Short mmCIF file of C-alpha atoms in Angstrom, two decimals:
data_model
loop_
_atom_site.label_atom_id
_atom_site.label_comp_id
_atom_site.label_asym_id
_atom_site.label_seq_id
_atom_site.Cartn_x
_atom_site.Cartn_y
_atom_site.Cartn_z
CA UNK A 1 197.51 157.81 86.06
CA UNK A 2 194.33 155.68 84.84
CA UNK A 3 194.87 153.75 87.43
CA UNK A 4 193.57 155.93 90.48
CA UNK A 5 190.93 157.04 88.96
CA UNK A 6 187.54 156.45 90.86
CA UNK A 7 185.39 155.69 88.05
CA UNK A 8 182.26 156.56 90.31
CA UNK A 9 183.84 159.89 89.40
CA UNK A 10 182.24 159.87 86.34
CA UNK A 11 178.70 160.03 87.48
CA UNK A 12 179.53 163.43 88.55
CA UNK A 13 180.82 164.66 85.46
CA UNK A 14 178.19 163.43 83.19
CA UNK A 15 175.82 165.31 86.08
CA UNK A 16 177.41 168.43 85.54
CA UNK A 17 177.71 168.31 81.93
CA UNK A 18 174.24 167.33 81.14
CA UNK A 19 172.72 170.14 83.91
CA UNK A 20 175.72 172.92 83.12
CA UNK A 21 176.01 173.43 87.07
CA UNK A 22 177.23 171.97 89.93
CA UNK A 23 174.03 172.83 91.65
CA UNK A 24 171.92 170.89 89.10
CA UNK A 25 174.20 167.92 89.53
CA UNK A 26 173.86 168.21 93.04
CA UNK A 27 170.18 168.15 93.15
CA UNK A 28 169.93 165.34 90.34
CA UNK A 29 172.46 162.99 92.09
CA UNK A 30 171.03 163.78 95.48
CA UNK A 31 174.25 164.99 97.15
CA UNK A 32 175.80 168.36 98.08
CA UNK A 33 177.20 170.97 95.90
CA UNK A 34 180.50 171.33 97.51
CA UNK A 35 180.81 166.81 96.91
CA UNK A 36 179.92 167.60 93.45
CA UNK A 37 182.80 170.45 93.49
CA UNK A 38 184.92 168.35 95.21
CA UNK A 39 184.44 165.06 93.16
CA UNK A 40 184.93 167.10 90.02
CA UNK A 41 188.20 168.21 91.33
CA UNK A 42 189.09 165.02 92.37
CA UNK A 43 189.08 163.46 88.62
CA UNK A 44 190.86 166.68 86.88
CA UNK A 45 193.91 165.93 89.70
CA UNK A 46 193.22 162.16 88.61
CA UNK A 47 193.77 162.90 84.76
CA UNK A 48 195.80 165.93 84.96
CA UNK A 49 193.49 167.51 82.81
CA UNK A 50 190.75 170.79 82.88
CA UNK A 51 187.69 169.13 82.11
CA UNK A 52 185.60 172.44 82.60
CA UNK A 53 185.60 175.71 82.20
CA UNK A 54 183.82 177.63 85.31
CA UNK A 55 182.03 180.26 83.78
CA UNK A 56 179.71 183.30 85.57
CA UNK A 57 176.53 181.51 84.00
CA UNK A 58 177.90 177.88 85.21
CA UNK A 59 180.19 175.16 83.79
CA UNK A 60 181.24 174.20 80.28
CA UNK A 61 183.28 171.58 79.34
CA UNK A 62 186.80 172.16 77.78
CA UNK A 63 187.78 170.49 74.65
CA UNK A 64 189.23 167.56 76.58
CA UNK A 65 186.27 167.42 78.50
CA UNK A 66 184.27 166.72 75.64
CA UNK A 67 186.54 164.37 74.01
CA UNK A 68 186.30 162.37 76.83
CA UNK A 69 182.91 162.85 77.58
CA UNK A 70 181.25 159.82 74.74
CA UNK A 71 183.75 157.42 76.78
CA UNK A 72 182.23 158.35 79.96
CA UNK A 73 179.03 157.68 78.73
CA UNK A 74 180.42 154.21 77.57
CA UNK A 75 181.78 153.19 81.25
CA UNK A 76 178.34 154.35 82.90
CA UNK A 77 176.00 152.34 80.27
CA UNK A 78 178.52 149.06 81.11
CA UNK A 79 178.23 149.80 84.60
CA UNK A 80 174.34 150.07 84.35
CA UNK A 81 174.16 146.81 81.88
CA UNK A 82 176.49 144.89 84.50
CA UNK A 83 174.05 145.76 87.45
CA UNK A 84 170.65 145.04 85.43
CA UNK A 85 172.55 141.54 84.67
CA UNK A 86 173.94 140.97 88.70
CA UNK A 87 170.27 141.86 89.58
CA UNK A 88 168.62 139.09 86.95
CA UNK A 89 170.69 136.44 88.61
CA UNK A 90 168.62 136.85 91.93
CA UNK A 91 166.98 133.56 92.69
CA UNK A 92 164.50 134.78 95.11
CA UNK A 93 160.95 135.46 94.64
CA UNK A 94 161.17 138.46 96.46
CA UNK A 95 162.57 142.12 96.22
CA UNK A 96 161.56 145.25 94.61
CA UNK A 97 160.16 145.90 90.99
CA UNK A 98 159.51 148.90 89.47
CA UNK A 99 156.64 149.42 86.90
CA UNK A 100 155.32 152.09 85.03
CA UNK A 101 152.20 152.66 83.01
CA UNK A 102 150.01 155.57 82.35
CA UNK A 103 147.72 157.32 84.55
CA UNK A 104 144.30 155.20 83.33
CA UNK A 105 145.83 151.53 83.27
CA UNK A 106 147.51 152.21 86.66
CA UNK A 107 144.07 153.23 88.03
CA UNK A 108 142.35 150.27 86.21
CA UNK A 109 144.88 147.28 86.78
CA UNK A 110 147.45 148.43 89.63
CA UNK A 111 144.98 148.04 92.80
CA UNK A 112 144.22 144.61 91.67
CA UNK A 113 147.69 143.92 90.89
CA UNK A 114 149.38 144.54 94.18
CA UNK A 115 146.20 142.38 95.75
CA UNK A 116 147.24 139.32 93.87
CA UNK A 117 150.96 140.10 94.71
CA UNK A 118 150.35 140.18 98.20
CA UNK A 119 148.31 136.88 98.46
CA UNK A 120 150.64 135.08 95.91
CA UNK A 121 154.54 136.32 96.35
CA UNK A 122 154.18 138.96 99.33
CA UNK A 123 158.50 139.14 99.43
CA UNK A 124 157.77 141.32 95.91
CA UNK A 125 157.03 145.24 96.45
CA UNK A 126 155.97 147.35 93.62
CA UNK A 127 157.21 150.67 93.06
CA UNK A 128 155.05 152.02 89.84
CA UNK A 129 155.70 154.99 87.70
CA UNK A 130 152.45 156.48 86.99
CA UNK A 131 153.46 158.71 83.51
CA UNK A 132 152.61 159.23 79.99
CA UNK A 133 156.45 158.91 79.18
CA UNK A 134 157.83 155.77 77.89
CA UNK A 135 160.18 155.07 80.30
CA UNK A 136 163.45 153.66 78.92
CA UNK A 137 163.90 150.21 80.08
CA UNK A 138 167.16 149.45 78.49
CA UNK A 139 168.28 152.46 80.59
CA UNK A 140 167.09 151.06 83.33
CA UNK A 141 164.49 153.55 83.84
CA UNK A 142 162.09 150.98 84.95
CA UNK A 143 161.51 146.97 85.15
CA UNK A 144 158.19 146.44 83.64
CA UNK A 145 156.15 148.37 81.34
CA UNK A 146 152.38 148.42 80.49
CA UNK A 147 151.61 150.70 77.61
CA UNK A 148 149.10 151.22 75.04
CA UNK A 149 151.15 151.86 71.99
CA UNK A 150 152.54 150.60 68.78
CA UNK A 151 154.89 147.66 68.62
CA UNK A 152 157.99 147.93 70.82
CA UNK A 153 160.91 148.83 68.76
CA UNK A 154 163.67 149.29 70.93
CA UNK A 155 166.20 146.26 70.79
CA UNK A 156 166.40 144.57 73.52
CA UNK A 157 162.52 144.42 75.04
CA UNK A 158 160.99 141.33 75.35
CA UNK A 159 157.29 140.29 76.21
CA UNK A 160 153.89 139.92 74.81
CA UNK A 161 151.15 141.42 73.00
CA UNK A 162 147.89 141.25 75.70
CA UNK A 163 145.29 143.33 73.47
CA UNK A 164 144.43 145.60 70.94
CA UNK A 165 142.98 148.50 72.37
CA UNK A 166 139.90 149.54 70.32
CA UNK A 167 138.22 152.45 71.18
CA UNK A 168 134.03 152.34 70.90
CA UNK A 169 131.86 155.20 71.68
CA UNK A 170 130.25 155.75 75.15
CA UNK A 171 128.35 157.56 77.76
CA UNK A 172 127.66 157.86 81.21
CA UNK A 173 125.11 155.62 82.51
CA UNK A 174 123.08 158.85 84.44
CA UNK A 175 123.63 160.56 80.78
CA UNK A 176 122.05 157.58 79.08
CA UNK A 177 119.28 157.63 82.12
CA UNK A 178 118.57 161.20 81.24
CA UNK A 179 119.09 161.43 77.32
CA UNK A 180 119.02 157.60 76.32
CA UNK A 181 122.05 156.73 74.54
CA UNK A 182 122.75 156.77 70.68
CA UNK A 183 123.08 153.48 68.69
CA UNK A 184 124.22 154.71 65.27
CA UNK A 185 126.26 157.39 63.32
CA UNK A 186 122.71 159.31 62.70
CA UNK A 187 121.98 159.45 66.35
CA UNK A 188 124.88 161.75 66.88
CA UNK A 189 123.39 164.76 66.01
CA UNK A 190 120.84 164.76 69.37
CA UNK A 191 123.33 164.70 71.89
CA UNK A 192 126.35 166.30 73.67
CA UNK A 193 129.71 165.14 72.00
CA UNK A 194 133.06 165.42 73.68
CA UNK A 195 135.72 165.80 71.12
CA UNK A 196 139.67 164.95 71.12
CA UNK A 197 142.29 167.09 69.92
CA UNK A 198 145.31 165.14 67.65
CA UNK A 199 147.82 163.33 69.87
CA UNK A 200 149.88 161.71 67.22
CA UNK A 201 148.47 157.97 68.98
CA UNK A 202 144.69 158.51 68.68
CA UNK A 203 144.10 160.32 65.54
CA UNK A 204 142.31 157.24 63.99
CA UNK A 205 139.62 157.87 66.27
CA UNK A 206 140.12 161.79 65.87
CA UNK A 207 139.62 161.68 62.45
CA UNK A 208 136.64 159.68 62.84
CA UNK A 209 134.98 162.13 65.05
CA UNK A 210 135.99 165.19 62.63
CA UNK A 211 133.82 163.43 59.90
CA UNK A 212 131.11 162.43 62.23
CA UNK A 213 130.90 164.65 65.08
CA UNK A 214 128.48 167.72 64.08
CA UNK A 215 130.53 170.76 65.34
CA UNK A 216 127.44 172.37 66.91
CA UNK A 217 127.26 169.10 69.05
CA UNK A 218 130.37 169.42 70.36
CA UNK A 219 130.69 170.72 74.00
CA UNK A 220 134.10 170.66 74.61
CA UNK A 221 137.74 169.33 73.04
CA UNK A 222 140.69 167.93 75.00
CA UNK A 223 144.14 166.94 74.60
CA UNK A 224 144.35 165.24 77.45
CA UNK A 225 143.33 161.49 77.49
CA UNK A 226 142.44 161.04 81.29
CA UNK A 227 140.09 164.53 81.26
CA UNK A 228 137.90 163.12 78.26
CA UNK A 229 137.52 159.85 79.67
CA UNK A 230 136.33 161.77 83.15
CA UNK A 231 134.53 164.43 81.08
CA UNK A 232 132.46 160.96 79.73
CA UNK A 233 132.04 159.36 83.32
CA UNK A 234 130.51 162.62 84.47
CA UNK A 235 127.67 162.79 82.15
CA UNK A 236 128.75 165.56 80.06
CA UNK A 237 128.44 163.74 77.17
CA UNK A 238 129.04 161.05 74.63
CA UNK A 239 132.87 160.62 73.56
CA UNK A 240 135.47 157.93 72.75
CA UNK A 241 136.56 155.81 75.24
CA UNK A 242 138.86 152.79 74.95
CA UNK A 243 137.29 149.07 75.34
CA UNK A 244 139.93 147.94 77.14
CA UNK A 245 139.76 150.25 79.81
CA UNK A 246 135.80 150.75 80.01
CA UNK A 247 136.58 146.91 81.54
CA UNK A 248 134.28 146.17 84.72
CA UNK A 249 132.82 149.68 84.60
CA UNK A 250 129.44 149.60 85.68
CA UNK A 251 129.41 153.84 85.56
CA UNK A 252 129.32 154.13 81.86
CA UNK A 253 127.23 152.29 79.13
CA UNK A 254 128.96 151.26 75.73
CA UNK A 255 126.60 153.11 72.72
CA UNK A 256 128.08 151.88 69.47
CA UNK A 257 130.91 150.56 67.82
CA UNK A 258 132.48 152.67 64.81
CA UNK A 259 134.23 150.37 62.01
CA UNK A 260 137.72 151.72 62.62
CA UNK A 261 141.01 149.85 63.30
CA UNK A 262 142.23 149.72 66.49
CA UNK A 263 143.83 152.76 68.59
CA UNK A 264 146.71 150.96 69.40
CA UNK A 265 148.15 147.86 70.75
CA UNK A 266 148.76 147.37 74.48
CA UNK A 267 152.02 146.15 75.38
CA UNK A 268 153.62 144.04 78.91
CA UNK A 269 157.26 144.32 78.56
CA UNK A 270 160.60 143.55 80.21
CA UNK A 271 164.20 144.04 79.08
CA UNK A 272 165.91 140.98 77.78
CA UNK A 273 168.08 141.18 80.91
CA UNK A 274 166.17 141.12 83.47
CA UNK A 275 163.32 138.78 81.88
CA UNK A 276 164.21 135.21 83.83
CA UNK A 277 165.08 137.39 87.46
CA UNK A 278 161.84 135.47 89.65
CA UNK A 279 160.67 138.05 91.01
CA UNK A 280 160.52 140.20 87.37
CA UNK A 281 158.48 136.65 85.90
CA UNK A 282 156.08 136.72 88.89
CA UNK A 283 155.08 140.12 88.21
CA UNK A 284 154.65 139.66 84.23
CA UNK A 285 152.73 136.55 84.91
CA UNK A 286 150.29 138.00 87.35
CA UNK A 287 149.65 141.23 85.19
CA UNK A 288 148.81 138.44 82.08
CA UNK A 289 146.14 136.92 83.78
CA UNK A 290 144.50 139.74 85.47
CA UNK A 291 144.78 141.63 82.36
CA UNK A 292 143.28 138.56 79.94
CA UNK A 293 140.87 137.74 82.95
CA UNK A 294 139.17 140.77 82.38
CA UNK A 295 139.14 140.80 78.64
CA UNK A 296 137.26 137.18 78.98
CA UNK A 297 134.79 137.78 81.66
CA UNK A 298 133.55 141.40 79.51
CA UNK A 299 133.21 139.17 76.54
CA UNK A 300 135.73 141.35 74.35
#
């Protein structure tokens, strides 16, 4: 019986377990309903066994559904491991590589990036994932990761430590033009403040600004990274803003310096098996030196 089985089978019921439809599955696998149905059907003949119950408000696995279900999840993470190791044998310094960031590194480092690519190993393309998510990369949710964040503790991620990411007060340059720009903790209290709200990966800085920020001087509070650092750029006022990223910016002006400890760390990494594939050590290598090139030439 275990022998015809089509294991690619499997896919289908994990889809329809995990979405509780065969419509969701359909949509997530990128197939139709009625080859979801059909696939589905295909493995209970296989097995001899009812693996769901179809129910008015969509399916449900049966008992031997879900006793089966932790060893389906073993045969698809094998088949995912074998095909991250099959693609790390590629020779090549060519193909596609998939790398994700967030939304203000991508804009900071990716146009550059794909420059350098071109010039130096035009057979690689880059597909990035622009996303405050961690992506999974043991999963094979993505090949390379740039992230601000603490120390990677997943096993299996490899790579390297390019910065810490401190995070100074600034101000727009046409806000410094118009107000000047303040120097010290005193200086605070004459000028527009743009406040953060707790994150859970900023609050160093957060808590700073509670203490030091006067509340009357504060214009507006986000929770969103990428609006404060715009809300800064466009001359509201004076905020946080991370070194790292105020790199090369000639549109804001750095004010002062507060004596806290860094944000966080930011991270380049790889999984383990995919770190000697060419075309995944061109990549790292390039985003290394561009990254470290513009630490050094801003002096941080």
């Amino acid at each position: 019986m275990a022998a015809s089985i089509d294991f690619d089978d499997l896919r289908f019921l994990l889809a329809v377990a995990e979405s509780g439809s065969t419509l969701a599955a359909a949509r997530r696998l990128g197939v139709s309903q009625s080859t979801v149905a059909r696939r589905i059907a295909a493995l209970e003949a296989s097995l001899g066994r009812q693996l769901f119950d179809k129910r008015r408000d969509g399916y449900r696995l049966t008992a031997d559904g879900e006793s089966l279900r932790p060893e389906a999840e073993a045969v698809e993470t094998a088949m995912r491991a074998f095909a991250l190791a099959a693609d790390g044998l590629s020779r090549a310094v060519g193909g596609t590589v998939r790398f994700t960031t967030n939304e203000v590194m991508a804009g900071l480092f990716v146009p550059e990036l794909v420059s350098r690519l071109k010039a130096r190993h035009p057979g690689i393309g880059l597909e990035v994932d622009v996303t405050p998510v961690l992506r999974d990369l043991g999963a094979g949710e993505a090949d390379i990761a740039l992230r601000a964040a603490p120390p990677p503790q997943q096993a299996g991620l490899v790579g390297v430590r390019l910065a810490e990411d401190h995070w100074s007060l600034y101000c727009a340059r046409t806000y410094a033009e118009r107000h000047g720009a303040p120097s010290n903790v005193e200086e605070l209290s004459r000028h527009c403040l743009i406040g953060l709200v707790p994150d859970g990966r900023h609050d160093v800085a957060v808590a700073w600004a509670e203490r030091h920020f006067p509340p009357g001087n504060v214009v507006v509070r986000q929770n969103s990274i990428p609006s404060a650092f715009a809300s800064i750029a466009s001359g509201i006022g004076v905020g946080f803003y991370s070194d790292i990223l105020a790199l090369g910016r000639d549109d804001i002006v750095l004010c002062f310096r507060p004596d806290i400890p860094p944000s966080a760390e930011v991270w380049l990494l790889t999984h383990e098996r995919l770190r000697h594939a060419p075309r995944i050590r061109a990549v790292m290598e390039e985003t290394k030196a561009l990254v470290a090139g513009r630490i050094r030439a801003n002096g941080q």
